[in-house]
Coordinates of C-alpha atoms in Angstrom, one line a residue:
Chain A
X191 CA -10.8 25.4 -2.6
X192 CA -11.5 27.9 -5.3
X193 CA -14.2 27.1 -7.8
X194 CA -12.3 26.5 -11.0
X195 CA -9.7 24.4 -8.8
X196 CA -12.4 22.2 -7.7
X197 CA -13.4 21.8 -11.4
X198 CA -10.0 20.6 -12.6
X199 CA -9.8 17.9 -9.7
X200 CA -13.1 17.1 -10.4
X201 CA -12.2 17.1 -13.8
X202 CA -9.0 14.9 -13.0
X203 CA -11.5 12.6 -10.9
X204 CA -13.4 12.0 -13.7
X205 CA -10.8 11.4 -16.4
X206 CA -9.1 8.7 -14.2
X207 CA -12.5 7.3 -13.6
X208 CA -13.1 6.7 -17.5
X209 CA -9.8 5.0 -18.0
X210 CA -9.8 2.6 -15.3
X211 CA -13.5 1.7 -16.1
X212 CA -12.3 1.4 -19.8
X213 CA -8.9 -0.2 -19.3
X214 CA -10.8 -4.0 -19.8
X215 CA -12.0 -3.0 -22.9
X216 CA -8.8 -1.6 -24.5
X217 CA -7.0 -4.7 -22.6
X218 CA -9.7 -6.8 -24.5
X219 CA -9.2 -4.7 -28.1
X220 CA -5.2 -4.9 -27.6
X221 CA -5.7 -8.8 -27.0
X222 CA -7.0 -9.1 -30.3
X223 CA -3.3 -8.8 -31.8
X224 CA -2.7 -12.5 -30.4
X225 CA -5.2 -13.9 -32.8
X226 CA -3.2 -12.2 -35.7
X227 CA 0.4 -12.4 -35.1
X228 CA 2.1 -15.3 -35.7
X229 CA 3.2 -16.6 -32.0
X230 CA 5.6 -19.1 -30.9
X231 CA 9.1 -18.1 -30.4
X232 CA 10.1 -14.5 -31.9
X233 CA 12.8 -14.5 -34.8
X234 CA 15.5 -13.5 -32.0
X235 CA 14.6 -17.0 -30.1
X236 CA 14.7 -18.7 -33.4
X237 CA 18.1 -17.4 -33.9
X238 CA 19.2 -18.3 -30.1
X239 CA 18.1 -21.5 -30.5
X240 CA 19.9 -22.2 -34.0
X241 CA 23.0 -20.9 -32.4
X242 CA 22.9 -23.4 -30.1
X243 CA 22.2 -26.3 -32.5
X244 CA 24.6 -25.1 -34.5
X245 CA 27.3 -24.9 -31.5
X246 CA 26.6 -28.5 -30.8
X247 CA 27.7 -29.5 -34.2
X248 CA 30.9 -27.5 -34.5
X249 CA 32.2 -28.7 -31.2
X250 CA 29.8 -31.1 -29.1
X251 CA 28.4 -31.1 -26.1
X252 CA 30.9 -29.0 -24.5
X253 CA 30.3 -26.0 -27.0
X254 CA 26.7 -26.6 -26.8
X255 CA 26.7 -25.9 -23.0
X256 CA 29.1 -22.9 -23.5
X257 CA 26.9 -21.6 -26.0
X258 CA 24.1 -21.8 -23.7
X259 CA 26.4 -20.4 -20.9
X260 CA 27.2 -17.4 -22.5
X261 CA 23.2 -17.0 -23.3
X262 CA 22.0 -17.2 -20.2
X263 CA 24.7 -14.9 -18.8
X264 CA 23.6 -12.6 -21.3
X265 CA 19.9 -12.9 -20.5
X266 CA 20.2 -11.2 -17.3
X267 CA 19.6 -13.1 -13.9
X268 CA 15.8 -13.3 -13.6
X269 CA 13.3 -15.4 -15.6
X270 CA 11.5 -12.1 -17.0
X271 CA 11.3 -12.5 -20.4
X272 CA 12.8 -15.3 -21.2
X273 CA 10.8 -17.4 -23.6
X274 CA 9.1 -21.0 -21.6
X275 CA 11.5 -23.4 -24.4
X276 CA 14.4 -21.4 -23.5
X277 CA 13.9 -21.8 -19.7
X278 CA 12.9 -25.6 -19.9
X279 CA 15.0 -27.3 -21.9
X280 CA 18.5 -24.7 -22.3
X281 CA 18.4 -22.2 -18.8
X282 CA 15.9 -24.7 -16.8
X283 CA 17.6 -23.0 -13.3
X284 CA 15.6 -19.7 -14.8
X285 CA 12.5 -21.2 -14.3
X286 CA 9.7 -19.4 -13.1
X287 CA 9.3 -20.3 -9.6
X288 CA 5.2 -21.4 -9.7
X289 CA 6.1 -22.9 -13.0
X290 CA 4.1 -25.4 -13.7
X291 CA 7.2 -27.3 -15.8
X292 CA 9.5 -28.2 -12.8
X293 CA 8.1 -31.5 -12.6
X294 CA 8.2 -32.6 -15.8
X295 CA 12.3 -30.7 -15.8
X296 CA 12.9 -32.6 -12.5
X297 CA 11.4 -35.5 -12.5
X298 CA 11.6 -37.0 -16.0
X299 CA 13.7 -34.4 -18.5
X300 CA 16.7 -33.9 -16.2
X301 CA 17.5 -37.3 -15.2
X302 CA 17.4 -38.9 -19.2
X303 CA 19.5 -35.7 -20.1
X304 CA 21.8 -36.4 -17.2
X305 CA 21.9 -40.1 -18.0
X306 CA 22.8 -39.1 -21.9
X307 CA 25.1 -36.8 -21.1
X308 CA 27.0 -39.1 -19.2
X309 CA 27.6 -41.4 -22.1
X310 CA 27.8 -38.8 -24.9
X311 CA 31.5 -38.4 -24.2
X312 CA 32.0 -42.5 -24.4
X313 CA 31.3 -42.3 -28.0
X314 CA 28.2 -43.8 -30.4
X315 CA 27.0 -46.7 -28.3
X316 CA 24.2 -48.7 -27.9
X317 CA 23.7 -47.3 -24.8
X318 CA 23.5 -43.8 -25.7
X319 CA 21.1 -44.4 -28.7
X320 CA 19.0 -45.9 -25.9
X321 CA 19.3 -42.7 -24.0
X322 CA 18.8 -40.5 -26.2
X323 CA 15.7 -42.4 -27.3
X324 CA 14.2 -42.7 -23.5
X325 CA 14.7 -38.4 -23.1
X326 CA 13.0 -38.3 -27.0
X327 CA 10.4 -40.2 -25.6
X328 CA 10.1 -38.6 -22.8
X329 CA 9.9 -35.0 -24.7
X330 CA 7.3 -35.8 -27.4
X331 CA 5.0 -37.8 -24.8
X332 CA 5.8 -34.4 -22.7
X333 CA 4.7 -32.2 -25.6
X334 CA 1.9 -34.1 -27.9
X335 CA 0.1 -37.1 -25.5
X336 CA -0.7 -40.4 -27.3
X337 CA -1.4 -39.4 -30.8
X338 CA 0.4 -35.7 -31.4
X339 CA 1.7 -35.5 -34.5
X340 CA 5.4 -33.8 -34.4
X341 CA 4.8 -30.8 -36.4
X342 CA 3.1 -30.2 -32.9
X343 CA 6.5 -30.2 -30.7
X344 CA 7.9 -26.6 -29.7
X345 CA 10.7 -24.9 -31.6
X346 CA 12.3 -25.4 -28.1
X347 CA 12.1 -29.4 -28.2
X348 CA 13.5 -29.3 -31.8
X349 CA 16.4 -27.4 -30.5
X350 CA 17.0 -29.4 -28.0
X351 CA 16.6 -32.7 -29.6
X352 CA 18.4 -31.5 -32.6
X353 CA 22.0 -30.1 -30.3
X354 CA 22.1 -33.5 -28.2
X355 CA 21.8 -35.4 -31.3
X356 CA 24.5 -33.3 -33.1
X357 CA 26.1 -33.6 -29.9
X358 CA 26.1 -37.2 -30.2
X359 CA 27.8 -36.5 -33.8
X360 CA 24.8 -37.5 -35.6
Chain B
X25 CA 5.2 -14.5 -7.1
X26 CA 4.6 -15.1 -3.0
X27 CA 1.5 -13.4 -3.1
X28 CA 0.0 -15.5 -5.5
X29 CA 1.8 -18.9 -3.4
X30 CA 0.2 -17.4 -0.1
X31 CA -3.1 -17.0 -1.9
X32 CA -3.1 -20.8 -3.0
X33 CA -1.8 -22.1 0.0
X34 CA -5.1 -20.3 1.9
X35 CA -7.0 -21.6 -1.0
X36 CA -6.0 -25.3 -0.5
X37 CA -6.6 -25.2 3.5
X38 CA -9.7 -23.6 2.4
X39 CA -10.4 -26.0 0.3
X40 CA -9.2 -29.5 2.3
X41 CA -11.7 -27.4 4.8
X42 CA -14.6 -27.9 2.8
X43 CA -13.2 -31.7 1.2
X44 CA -13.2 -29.6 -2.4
X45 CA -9.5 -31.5 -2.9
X46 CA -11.0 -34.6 -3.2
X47 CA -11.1 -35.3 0.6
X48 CA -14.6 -36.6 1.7
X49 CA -16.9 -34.1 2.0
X50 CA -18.2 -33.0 5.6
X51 CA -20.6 -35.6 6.8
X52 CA -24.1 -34.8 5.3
X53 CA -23.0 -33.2 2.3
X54 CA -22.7 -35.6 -0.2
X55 CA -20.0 -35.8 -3.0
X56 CA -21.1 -35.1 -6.6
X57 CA -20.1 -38.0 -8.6
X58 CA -19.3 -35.7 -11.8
X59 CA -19.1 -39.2 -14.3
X60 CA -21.8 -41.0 -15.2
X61 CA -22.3 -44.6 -14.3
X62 CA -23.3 -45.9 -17.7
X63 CA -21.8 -43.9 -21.0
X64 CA -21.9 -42.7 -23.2
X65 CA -24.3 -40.1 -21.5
X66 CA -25.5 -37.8 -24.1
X67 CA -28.5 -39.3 -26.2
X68 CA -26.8 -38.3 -29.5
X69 CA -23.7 -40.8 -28.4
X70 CA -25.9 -43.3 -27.4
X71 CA -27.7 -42.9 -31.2
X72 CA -24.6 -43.2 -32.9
X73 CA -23.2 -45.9 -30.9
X74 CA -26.4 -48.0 -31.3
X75 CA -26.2 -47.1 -35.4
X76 CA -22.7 -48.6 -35.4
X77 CA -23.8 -51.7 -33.7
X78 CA -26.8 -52.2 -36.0
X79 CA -26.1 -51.0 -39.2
X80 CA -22.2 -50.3 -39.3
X81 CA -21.2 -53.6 -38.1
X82 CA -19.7 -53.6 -34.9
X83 CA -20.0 -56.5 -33.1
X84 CA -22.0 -56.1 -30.3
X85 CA -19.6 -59.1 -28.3
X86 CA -16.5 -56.6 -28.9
X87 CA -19.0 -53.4 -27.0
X88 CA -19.1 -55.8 -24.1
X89 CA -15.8 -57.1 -24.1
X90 CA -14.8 -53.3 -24.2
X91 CA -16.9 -52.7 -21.4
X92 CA -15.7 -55.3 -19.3
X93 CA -12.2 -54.6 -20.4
X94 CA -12.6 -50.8 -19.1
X95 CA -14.4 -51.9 -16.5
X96 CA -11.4 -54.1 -15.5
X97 CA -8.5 -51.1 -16.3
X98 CA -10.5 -48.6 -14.1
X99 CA -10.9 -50.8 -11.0
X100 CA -7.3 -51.4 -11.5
X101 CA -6.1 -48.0 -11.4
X102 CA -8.8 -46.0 -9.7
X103 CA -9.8 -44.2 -12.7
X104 CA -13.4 -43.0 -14.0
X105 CA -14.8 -46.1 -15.9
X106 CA -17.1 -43.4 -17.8
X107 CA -13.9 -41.4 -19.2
X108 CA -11.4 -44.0 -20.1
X109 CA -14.7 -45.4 -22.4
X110 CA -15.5 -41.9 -23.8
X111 CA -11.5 -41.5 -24.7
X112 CA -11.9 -44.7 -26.4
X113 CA -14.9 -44.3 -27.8
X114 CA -13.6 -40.2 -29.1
X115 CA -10.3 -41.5 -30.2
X116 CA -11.0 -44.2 -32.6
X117 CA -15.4 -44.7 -32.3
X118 CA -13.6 -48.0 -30.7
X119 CA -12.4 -49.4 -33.4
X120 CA -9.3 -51.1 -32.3
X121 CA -7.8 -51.6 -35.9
X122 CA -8.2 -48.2 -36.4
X123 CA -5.5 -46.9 -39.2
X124 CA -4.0 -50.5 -38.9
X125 CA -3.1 -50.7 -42.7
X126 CA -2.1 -46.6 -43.4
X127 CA 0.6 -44.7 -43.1
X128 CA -1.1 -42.0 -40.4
X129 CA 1.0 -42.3 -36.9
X130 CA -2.1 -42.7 -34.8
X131 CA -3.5 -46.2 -34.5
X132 CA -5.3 -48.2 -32.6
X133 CA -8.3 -47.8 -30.3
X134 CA -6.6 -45.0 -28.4
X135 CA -4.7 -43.2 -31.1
X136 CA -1.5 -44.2 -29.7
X137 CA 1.8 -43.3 -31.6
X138 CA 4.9 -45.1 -31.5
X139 CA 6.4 -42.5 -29.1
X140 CA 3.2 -43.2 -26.5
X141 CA 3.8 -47.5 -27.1
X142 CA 7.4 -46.3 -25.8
X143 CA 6.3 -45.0 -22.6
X144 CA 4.7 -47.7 -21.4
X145 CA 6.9 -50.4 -22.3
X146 CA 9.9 -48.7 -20.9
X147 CA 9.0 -46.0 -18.4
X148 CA 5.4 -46.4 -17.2
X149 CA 6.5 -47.1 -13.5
X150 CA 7.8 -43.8 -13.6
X151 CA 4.5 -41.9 -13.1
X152 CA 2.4 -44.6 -11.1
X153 CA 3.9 -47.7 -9.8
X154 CA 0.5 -50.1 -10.7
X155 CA 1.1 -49.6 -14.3
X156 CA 3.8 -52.6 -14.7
X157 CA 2.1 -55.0 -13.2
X158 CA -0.7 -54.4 -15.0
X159 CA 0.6 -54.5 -18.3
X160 CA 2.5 -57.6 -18.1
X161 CA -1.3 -59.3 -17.1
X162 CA -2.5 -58.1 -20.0
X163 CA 0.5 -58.6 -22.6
X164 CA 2.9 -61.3 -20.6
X165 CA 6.5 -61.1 -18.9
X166 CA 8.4 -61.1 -21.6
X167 CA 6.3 -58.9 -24.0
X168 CA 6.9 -55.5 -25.0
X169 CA 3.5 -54.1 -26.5
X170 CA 3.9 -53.3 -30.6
X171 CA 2.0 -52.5 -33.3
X172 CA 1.4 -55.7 -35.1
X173 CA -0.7 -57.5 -37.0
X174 CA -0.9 -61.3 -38.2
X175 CA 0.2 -62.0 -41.6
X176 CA -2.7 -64.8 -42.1
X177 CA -6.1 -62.7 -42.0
X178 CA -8.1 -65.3 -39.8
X179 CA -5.3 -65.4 -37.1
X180 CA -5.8 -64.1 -33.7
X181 CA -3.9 -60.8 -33.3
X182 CA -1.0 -61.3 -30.9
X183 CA -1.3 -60.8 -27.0
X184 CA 1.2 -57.9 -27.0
X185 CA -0.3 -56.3 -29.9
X186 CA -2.2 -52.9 -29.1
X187 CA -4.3 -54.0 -32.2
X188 CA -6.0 -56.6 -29.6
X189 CA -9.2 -55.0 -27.7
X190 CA -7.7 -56.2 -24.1
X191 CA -4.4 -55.0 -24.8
X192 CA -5.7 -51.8 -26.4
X193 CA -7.7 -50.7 -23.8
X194 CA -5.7 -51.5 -20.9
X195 CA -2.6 -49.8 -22.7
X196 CA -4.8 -47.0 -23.5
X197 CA -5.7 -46.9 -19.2
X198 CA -2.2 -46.7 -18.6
X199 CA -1.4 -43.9 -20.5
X200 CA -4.3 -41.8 -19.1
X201 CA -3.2 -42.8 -15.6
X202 CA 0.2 -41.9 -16.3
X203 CA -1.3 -38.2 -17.5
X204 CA -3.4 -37.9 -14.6
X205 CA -0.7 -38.9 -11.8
X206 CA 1.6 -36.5 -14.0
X207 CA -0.8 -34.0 -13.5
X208 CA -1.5 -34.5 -9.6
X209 CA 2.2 -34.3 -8.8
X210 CA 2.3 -31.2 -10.7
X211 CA -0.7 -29.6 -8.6
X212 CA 0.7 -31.1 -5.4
X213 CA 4.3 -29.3 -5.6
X214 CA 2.2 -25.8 -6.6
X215 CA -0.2 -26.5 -3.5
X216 CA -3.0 -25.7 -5.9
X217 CA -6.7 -27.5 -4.6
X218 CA -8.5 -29.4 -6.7
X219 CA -10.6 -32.0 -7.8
X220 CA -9.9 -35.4 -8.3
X221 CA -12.6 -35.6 -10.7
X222 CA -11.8 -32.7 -12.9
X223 CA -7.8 -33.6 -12.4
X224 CA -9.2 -36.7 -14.8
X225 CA -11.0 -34.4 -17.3
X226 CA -7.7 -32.2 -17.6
X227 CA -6.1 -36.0 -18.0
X228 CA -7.9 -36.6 -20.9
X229 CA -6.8 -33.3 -22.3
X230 CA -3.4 -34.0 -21.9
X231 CA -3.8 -37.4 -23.2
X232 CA -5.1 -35.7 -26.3
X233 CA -2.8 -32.9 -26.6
X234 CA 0.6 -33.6 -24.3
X235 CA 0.4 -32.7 -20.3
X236 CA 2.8 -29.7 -21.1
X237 CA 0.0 -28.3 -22.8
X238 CA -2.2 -28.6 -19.9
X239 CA 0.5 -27.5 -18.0
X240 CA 0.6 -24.1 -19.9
X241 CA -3.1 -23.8 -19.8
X242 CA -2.8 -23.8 -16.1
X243 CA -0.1 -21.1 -15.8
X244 CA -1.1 -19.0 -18.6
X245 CA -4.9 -18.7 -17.4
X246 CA -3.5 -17.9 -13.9
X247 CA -1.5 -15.5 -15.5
X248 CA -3.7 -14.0 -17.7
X249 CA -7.3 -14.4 -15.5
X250 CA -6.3 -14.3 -12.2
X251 CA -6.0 -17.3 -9.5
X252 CA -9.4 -17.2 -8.9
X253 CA -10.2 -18.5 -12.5
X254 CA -7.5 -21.4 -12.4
X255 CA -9.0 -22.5 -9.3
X256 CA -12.5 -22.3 -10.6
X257 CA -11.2 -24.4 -14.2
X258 CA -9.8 -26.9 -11.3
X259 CA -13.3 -27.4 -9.6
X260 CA -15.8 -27.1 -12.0
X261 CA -15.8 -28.9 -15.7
X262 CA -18.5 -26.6 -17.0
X263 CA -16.2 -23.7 -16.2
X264 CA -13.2 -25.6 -17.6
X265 CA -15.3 -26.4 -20.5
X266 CA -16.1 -22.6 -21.2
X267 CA -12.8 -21.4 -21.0
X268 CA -11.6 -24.2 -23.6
X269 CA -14.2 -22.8 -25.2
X270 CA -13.1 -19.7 -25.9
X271 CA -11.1 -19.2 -28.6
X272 CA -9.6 -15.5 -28.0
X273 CA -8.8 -16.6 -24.5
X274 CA -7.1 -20.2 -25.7
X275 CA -4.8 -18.2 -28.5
X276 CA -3.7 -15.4 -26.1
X277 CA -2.9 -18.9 -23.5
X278 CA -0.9 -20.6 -26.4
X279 CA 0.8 -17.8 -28.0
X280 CA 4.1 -18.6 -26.8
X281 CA 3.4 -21.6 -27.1
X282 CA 2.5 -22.7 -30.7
X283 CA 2.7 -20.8 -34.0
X284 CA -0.6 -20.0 -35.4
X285 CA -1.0 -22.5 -38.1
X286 CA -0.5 -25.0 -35.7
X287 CA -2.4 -23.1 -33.5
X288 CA -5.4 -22.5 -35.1
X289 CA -6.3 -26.0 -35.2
X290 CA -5.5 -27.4 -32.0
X291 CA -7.3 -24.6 -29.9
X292 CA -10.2 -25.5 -31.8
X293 CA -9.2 -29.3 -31.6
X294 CA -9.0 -28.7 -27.7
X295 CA -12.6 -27.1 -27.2
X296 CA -14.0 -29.5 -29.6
X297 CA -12.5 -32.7 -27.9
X298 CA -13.0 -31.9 -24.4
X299 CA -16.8 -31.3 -25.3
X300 CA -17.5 -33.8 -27.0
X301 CA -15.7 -36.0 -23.3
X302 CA -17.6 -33.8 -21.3
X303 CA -21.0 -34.5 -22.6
X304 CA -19.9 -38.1 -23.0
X305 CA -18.6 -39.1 -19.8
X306 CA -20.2 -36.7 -17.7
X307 CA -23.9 -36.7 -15.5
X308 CA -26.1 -34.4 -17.0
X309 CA -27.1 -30.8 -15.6
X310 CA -29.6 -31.9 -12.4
X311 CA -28.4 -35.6 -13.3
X312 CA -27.8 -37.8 -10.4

């Protein structure tokens, strides 16, 4: 190897070596933006999840779920993305697979959704108030423990909450 | 994603291995007993607890009715004696009629909201079987627990009302069981090691600030950290303690999560309330 070749890889060598010993730092710098911004769910979730609040009252629950159909068609097929309220409480089959939310989705919010959706279409009842209490319950205990003040629940949990009781023509 | 399952999966049979899951530990090496038999365990607690017996007025017949009451609650459900009295004693410096006569949502000895009163009077069986049972002895068959109060000032508060000590605390236990058995099922579908003691300590947290916020502290760390760091958070409460600790760390964990005026507050509410359990309910550095 010629000389000035062995410089430029040596060079090359050395560069690479700087920026890998450096990328925690920048990583740490660039991580500084989380304190600042505002967080949550970005205006474009917002949106989503006013559209489907707002599909739930025009036409129920079956425009709710169509709304959210055409959503999650839209999102592409893997979780990527796609914001945690979105994939619990709207596309829960997007999921992350080591998600730590599946039990909560399976165990407790799926059946009290299930068991509300079931009597939505019956009409205002006693028995869907009741339902629709037990899967609020369920949410805010989910979301803000014993004392939690709801200011504290996600923007997802509003959605949701909000479309199944428009749903419920409330 | 399957790397990071075949990682914990080595990690638990690792870890049953060496009985860090809560297993008994290999014969000769003892256990470490991370509560403390008699809280609260750090001095300043133990100051300010004797200052509101003495000079604020608290009776010293309700402290031992509170400790026999807890003592009671944690037998029944297998929990740590020393938290359940340090969430008490954080929550409400156990004063059962704690915002009783105000409009704020959380009352009671534990804090509880309506929402939490809920849970256990119509779905408490659905985390840990016990908690039923256990509840009607305390509040009766036909009871559902409320927040009420007699009209005449010198009548005894009602049996189902979470205003009572004994109802208080043992609705307060239930709720903390139902967090940790939340919790373990959680960790059990994931395959992710543990221990049983710190699973209490993460309990408490979710107690205080909802289990999907533990839950997102869990995947967001592993995320963010590495594996190594969740399982470390899992093991040891001083490391769990650090990383609550940090309040870079905690924002970049709940970004997606809550918006930062909520979130400036309850990262530091986090850090500040699992300290304040840790050095309440837990032995001392070199303790026993």
């Amino acid at each position: 190897m010629k000389p000035r070749t062995r410089r430029i890889v040596v060079a090359a060598y050395a560069v690479t070596f700087v920026v890998l010993v450096s990328l925690p730092w920048w990583s740490a710098e660039l991580s500084g933006r989380w304190q600042t911004e505002p967080g949550g769910v970005s205006a474009e979730e917002a949106r989503v999840l006013e559209g489907f609040v707002a599909a739930a009252r025009r036409g129920g629950l079956a425009e709710l779920e169509a709304e959210v159909a055409r959503f999650a068609a839209g999102a592409g097929s893997g979780s990527g993305d796609l914001h945690p309220d979105l994939q619990l409480y709207f596309v829960p089959a997007r999921l992350e697979p080591d998600s730590t939310e599946r039990e909560f989705y399976q165990r407790e919010l799926k059946p009290a959704q299930d068991a509300l959706r079931e009597l939505i279409p019956t009409g205002a009842s006693e028995e869907t108030t009741a339902a629709f209490t037990r899967m609020r319950s369920r949410v805010l205990n989910y979301e803000l423990g014993a004392g939690g003040e709801e200011r504290g629940l996600s923007a997802g949990a509003r959605a949701f909450l909000s479309s199944h009781r428009a749903a419920m023509g409330e | 994603m399957d790397t990071r399952r075949r990682i914990f999966g080595s990690l638990l049979i690792v870890c049953l291995g060496a009985g860090c899951a809560g297993e008994p530990a290999p014969s000769g090496v003892p256990h470490r007993a991370l509560f403390t038999s008699d809280p609260p365990a750090d001095p300043a607690y133990r100051e300010e607890l004797t200052y509101l017996q003495r000079v604020a007025g608290f009776p010293e017949a309700d402290a031992r009715r509170i400790r026999d009451r807890v003592a009671l609650a944690a037998t029944a459900l297998s929990m740590p004696q020393a938290l359940l009295w340090c969430v008490l004693f954080q929550e409400s410096r156990l004063d059962r009629l704690k915002n009783a006569r105000n409009a704020r949502n959380a009352k009671g000895i534990g804090q509880f909201t309506a929402v939490a009163l809920d849970e256990l009077n119509r779905d408490t069986a659905l985390y840990d079987a016990r908690t039923p049972a256990f509840l009607r002895e305390q509040v009766g068959d036909e009871s559902t627990i409320q927040f009420i109060l007699p009209t005449e000032p010198r009548a005894p508060v009602p049996r189902a009302s979470y205003y009572r000590l004994e109802t208080g605390v043992a609705s307060t236990a239930a709720y903390l069981n139902n967090r940790y058995h939340h919790l373990a099922r959680t960790l059990g579908r994931r395959d992710l090691a543990h221990d049983p003691q710190v699973l209490w300590l993460l309990a408490a947290m979710a107690y205080n600030k909802g289990p999907r916020s533990v839950n997102v502290f869990l995947h967001r760390l592993g995320r963010l950290k590495g594996d190594d760091r969740v399982r470390a958070v899992l093991h040891d409460p001083s490391e769990l303690v650090a990383v609550l600790s940090d309040a870079k760390l905690m924002h970049r964990i709940y970004f997606y999560f809550w918006e930062k005026p909520i979130r400036d507050p309850y990262v530091e509410e986090m850090g500040a309330n699992m300290r304040a359990i840790a050095r309440c309910a837990l032995e001392p550095e070199g303790g026993p």
